[in-house]
PDB file of C-alpha atoms and ligand atoms in Angstrom:
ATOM      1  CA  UNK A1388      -7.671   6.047 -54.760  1.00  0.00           C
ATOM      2  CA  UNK A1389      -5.701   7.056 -58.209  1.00  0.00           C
ATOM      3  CA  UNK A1390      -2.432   9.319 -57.506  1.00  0.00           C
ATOM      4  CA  UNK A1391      -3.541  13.130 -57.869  1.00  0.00           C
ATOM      5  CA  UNK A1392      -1.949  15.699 -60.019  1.00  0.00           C
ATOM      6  CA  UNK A1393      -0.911  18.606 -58.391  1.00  0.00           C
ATOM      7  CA  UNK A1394       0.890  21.501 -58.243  1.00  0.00           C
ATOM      8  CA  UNK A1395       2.462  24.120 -55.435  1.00  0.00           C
ATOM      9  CA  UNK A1396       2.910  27.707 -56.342  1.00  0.00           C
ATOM     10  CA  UNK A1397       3.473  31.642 -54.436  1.00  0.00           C
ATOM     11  CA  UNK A1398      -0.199  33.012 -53.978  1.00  0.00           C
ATOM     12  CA  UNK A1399      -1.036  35.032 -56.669  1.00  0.00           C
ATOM     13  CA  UNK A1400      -2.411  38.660 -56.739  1.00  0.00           C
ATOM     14  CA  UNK A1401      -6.096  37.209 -58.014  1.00  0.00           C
ATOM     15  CA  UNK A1402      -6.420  33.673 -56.062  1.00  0.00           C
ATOM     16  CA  UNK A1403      -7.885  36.039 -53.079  1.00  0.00           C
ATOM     17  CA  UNK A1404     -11.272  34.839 -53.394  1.00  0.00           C
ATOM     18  CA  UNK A1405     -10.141  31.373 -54.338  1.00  0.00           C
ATOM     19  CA  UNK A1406      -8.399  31.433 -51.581  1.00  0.00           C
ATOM     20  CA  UNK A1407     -11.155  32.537 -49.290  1.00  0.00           C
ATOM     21  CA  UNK A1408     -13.447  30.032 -50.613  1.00  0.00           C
ATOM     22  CA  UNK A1409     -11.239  26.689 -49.620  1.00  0.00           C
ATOM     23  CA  UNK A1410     -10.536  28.355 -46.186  1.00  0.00           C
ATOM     24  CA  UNK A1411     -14.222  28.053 -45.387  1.00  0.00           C
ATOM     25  CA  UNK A1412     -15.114  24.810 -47.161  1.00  0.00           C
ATOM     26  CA  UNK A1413     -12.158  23.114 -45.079  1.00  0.00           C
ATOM     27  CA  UNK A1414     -12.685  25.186 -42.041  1.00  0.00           C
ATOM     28  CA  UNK A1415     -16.405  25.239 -42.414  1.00  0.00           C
ATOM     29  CA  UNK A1416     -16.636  29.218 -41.333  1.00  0.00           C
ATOM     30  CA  UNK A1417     -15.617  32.206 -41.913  1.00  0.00           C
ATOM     31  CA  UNK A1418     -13.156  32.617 -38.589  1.00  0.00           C
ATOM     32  CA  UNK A1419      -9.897  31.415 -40.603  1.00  0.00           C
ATOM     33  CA  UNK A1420     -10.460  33.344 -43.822  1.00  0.00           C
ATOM     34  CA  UNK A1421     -10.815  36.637 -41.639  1.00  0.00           C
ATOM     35  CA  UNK A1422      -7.757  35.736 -39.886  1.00  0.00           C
ATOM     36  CA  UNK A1423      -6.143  35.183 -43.213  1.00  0.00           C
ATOM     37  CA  UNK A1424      -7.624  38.705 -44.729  1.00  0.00           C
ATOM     38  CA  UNK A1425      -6.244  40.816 -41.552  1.00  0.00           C
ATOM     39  CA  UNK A1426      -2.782  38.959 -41.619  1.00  0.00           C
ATOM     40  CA  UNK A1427      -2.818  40.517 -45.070  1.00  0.00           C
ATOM     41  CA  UNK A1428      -3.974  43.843 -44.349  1.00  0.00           C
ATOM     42  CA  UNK A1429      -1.650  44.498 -41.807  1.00  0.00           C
ATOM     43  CA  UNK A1430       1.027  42.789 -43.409  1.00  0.00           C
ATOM     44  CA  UNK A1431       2.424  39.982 -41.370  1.00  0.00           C
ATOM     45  CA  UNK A1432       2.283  37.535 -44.175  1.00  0.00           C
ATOM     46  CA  UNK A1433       5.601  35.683 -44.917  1.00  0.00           C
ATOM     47  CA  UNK A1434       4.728  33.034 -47.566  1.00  0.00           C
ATOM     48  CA  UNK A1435       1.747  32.293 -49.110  1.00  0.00           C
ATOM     49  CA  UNK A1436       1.641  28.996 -50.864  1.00  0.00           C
ATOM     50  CA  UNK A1437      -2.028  27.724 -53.049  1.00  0.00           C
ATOM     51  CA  UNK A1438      -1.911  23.970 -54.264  1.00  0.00           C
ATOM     52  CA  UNK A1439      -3.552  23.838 -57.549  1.00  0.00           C
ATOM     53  CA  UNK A1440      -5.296  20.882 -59.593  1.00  0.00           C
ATOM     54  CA  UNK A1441      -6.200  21.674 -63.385  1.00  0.00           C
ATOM     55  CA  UNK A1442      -4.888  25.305 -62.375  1.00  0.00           C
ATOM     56  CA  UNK A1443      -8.025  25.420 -59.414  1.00  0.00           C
ATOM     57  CA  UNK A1444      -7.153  26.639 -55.859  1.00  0.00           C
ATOM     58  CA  UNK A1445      -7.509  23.447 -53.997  1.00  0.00           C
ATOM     59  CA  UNK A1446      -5.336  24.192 -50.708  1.00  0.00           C
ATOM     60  CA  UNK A1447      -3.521  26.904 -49.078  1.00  0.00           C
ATOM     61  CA  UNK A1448      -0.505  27.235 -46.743  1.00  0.00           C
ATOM     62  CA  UNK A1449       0.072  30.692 -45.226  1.00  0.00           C
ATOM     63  CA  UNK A1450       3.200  31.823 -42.596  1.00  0.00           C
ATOM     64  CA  UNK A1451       3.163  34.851 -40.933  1.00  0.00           C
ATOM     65  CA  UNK A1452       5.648  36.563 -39.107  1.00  0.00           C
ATOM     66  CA  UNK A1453       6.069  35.719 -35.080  1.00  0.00           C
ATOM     67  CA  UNK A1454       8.668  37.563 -32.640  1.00  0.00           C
ATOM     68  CA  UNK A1455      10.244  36.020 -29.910  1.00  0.00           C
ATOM     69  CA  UNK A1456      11.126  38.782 -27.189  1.00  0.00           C
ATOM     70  CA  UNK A1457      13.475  38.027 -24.552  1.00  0.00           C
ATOM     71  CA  UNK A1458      16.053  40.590 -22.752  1.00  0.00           C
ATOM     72  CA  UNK A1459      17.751  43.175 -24.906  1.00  0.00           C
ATOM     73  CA  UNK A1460      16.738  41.096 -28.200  1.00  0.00           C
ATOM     74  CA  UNK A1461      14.028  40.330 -30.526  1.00  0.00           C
ATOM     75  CA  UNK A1462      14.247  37.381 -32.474  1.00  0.00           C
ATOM     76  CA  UNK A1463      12.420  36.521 -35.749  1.00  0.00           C
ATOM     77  CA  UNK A1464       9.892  33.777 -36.582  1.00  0.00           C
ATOM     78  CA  UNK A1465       7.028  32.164 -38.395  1.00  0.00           C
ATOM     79  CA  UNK A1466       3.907  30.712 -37.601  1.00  0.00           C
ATOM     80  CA  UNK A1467       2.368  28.304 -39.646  1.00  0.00           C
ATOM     81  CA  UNK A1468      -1.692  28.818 -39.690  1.00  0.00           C
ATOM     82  CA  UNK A1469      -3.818  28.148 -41.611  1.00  0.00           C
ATOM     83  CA  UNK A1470      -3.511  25.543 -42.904  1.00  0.00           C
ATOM     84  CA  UNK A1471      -6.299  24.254 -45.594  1.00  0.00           C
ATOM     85  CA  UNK A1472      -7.500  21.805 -48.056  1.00  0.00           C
ATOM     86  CA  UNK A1473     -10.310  21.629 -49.831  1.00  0.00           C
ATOM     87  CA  UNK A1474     -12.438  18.385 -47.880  1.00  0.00           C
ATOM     88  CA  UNK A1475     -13.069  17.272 -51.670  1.00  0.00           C
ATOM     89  CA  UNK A1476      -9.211  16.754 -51.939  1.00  0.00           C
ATOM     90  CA  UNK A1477      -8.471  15.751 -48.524  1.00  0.00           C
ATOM     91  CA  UNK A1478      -6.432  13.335 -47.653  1.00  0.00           C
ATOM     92  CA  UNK A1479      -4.410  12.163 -50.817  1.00  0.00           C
ATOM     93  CA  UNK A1480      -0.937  14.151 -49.952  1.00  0.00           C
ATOM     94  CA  UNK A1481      -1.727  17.250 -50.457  1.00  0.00           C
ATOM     95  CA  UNK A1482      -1.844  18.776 -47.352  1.00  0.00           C
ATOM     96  CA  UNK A1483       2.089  17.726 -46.620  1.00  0.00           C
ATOM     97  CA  UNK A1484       3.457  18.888 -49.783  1.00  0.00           C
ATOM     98  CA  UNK A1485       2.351  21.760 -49.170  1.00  0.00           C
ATOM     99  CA  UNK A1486       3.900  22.027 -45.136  1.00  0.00           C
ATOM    100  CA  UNK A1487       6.835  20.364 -46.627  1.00  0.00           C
ATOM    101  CA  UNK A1488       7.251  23.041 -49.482  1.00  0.00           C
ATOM    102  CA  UNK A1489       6.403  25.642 -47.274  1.00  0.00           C
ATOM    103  CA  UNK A1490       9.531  24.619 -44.928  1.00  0.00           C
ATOM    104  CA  UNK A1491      12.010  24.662 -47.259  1.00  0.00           C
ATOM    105  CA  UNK A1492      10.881  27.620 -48.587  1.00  0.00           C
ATOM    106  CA  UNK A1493      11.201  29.023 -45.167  1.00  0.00           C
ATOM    107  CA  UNK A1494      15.113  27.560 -44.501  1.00  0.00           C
ATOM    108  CA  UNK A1495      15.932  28.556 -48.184  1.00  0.00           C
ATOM    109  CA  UNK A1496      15.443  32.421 -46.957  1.00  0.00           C
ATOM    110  CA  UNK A1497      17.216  31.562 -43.484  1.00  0.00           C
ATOM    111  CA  UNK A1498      14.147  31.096 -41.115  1.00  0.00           C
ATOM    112  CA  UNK A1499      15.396  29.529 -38.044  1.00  0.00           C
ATOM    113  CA  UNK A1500      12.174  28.539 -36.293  1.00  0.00           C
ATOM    114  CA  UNK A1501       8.637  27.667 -36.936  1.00  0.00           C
ATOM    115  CA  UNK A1502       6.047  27.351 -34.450  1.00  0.00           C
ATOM    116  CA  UNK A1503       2.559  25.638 -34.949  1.00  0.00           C
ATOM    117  CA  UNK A1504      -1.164  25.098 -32.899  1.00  0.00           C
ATOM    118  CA  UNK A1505      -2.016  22.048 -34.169  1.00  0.00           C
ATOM    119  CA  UNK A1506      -2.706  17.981 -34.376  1.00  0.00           C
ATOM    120  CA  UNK A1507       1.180  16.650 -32.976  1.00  0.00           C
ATOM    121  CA  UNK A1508      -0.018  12.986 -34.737  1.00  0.00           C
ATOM    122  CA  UNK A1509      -0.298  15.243 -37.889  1.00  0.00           C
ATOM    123  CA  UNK A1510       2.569  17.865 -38.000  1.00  0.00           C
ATOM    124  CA  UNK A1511       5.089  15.326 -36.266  1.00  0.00           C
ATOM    125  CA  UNK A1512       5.823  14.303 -39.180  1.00  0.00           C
ATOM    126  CA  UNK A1513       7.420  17.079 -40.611  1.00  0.00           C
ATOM    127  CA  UNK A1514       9.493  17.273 -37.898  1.00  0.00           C
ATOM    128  CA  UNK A1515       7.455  19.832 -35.649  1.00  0.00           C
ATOM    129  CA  UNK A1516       7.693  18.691 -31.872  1.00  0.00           C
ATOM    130  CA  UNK A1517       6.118  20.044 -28.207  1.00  0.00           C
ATOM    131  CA  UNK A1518      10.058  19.285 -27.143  1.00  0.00           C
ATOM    132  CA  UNK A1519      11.217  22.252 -29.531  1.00  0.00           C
ATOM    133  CA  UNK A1520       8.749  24.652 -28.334  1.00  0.00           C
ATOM    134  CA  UNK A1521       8.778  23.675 -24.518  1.00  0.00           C
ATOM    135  CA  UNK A1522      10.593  26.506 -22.593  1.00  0.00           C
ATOM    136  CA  UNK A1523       9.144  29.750 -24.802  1.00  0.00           C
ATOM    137  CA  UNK A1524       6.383  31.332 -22.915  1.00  0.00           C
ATOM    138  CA  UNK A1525       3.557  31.877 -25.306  1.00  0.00           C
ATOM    139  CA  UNK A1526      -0.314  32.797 -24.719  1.00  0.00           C
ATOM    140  CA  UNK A1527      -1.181  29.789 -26.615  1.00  0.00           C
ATOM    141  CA  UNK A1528       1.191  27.700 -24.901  1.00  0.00           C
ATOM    142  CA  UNK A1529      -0.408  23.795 -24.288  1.00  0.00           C
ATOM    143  CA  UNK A1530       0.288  20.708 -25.605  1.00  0.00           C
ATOM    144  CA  UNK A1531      -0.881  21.492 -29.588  1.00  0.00           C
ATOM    145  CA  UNK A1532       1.588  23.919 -29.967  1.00  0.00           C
ATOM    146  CA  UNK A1533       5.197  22.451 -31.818  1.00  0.00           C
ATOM    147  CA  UNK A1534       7.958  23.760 -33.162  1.00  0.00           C
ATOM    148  CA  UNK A1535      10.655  23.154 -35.824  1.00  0.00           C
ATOM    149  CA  UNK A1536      13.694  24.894 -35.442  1.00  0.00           C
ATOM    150  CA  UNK A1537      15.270  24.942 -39.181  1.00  0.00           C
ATOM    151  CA  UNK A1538      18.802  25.847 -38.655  1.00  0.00           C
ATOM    152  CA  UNK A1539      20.615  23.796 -35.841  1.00  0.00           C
ATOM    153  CA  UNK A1540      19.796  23.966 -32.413  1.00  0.00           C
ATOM    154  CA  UNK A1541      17.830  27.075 -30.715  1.00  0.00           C
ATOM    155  CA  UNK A1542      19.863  27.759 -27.721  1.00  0.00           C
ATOM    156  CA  UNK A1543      18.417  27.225 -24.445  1.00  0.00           C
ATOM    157  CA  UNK A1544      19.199  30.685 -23.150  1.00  0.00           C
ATOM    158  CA  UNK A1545      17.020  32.202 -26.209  1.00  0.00           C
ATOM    159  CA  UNK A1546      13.801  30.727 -25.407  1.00  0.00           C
ATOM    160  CA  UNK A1547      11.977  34.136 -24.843  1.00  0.00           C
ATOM    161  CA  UNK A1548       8.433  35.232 -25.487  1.00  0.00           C
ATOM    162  CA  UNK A1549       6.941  34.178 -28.677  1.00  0.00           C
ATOM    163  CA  UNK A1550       4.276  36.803 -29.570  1.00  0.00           C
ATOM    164  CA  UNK A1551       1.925  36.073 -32.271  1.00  0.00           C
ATOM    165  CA  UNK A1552       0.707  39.065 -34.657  1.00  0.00           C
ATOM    166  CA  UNK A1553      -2.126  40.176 -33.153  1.00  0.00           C
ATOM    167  CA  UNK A1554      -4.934  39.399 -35.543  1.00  0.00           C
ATOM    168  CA  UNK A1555      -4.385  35.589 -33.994  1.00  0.00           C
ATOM    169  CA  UNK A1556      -6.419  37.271 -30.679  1.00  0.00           C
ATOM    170  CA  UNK A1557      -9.474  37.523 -33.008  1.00  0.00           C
ATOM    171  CA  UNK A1558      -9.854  33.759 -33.661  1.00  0.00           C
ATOM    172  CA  UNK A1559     -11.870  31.550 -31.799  1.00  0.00           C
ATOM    173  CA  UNK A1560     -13.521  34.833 -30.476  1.00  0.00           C
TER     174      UNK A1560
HETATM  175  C1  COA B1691      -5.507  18.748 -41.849  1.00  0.00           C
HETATM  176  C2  COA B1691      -5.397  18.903 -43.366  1.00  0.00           C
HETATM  177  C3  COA B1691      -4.681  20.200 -43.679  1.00  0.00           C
HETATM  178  C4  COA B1691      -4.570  17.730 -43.889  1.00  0.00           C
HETATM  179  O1  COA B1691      -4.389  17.886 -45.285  1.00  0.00           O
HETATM  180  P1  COA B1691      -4.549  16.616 -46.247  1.00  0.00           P
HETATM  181  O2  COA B1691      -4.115  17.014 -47.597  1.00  0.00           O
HETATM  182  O3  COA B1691      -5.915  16.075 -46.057  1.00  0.00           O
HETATM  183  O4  COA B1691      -3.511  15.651 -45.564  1.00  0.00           O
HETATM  184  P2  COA B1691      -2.532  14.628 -46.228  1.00  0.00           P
HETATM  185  O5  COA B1691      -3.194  13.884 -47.337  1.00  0.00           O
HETATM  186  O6  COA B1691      -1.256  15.299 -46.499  1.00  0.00           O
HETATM  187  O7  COA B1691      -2.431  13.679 -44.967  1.00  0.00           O
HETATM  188  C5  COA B1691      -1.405  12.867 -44.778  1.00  0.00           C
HETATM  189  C6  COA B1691      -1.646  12.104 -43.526  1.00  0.00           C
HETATM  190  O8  COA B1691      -2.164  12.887 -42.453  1.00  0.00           O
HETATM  191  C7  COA B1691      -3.304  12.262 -41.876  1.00  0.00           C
HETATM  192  N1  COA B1691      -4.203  13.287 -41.458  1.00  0.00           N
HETATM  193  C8  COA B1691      -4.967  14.063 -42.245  1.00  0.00           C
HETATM  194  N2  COA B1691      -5.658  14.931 -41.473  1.00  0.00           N
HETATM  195  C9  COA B1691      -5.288  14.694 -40.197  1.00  0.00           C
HETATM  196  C10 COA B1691      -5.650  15.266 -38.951  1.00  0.00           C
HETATM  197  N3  COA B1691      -6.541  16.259 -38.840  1.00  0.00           N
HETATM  198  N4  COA B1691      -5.071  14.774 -37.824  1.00  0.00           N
HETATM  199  C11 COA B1691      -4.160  13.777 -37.901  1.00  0.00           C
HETATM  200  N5  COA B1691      -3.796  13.188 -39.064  1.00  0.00           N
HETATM  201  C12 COA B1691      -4.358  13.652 -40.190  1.00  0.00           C
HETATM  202  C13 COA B1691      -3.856  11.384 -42.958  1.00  0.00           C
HETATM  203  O9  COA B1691      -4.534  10.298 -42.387  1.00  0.00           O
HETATM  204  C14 COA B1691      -2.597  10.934 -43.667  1.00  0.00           C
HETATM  205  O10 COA B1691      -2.007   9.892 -42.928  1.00  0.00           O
HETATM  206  P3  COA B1691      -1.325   8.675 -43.636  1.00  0.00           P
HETATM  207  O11 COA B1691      -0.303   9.274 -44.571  1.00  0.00           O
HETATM  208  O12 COA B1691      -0.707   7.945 -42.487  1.00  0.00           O
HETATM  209  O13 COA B1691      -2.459   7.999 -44.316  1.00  0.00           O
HETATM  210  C15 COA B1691      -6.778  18.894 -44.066  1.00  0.00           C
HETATM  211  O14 COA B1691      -7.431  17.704 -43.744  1.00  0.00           O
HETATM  212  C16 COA B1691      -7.656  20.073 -43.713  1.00  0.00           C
HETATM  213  O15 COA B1691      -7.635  21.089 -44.396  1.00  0.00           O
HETATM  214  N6  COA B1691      -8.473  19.939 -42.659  1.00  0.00           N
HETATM  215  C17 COA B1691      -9.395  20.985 -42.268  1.00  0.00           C
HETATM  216  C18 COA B1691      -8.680  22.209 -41.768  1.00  0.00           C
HETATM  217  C19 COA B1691      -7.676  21.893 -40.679  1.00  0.00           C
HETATM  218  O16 COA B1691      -7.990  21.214 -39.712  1.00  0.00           O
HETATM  219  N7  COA B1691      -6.441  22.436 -40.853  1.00  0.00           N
HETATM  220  C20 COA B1691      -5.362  22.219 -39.934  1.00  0.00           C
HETATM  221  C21 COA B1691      -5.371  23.266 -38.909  1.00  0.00           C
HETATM  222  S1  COA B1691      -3.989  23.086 -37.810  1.00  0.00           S
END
């Protein structure tokens, strides 16, 4: 297959329905669009990242904001979901640029940790791991969910509760 040309940018104020559009074709429902649209009403978004080809939405990379409770602290977080391409540009590299953009966006603004429900033989290789999310208690806790931790080590003692915002209850509903 010929290299693609594409680009990564910030979500823009009028690639909503762009946006919307890809979730479904690559999802093939509506469950992960909704999820997206009350992440954004209720404002848990983080970053929002769209992959483009001749300036089309083609893909879409969103992080919202997680907490991690434990004893007398609240730590800070992102979750990685959804994640999205278009099945017509599947497959040819897209998909990682955009994880891979999305985490350095995320260490560049001093994100420590990232968790993830998802494929292990797919986000392994971005450095996500069951190992680094083993010992937080989480509702979705099983062997799909990973995490990166960005800056060093997360320390042992600070494996709390990682709550997801709450529109994540909705899905799969
Ligand atoms: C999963 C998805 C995001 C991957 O994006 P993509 O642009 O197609 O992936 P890439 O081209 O970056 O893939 C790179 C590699 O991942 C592999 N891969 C792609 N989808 C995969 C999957 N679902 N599971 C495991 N590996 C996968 C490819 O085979 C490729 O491997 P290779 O480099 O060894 O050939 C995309 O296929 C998609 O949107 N799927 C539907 C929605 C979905 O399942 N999202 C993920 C929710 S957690």
């Amino acid at each position: 297959m010929s290299e693609l040309s594409f680009g990564i940018r910030d979500e823009m104020g009028d690639d909503g329905a762009a946006v919307d559009a890809v979730l479904v074709r690559a999802f093939g429902g509506r469950g992960e669009a909704e999820l997206v649209a009350a992440l954004r009403r209720e404002r848990h978004v983080a970053v929002s990242l769209v992959a483009t080809v001749d300036r089309a939405v083609v893909a879409h990379l969103l992080f919202s904001r997680l907490q991690i409770f434990r004893p007398g602290n609240v730590d800070a977080g992102l979750s990685l979901a959804p994640l999205a391409v278009d099945p017509a540009f599947q497959r040819r590299g897209i998909g990682s640029a955009l994880v891979r953009a999305g985490l350095d966006r995320a260490r560049a603004v001093g994100e420590r940790i990232v968790f993830v429900l998802g494929d292990p033989g797919y986000y392994g290789r971005f450095g996500f791991s069951a190992e680094a999310a083993m010992g937080f208690e989480c509702v979705y806790a099983c062997e799909a969910l990973q995490a990166i931790v960005l800056d060093g080590d997360w320390p042992g003692a600070a494996k709390g509760k990682v709550v997801y915002p709450p529109p994540f209850a909705a899905l799969g509903e």
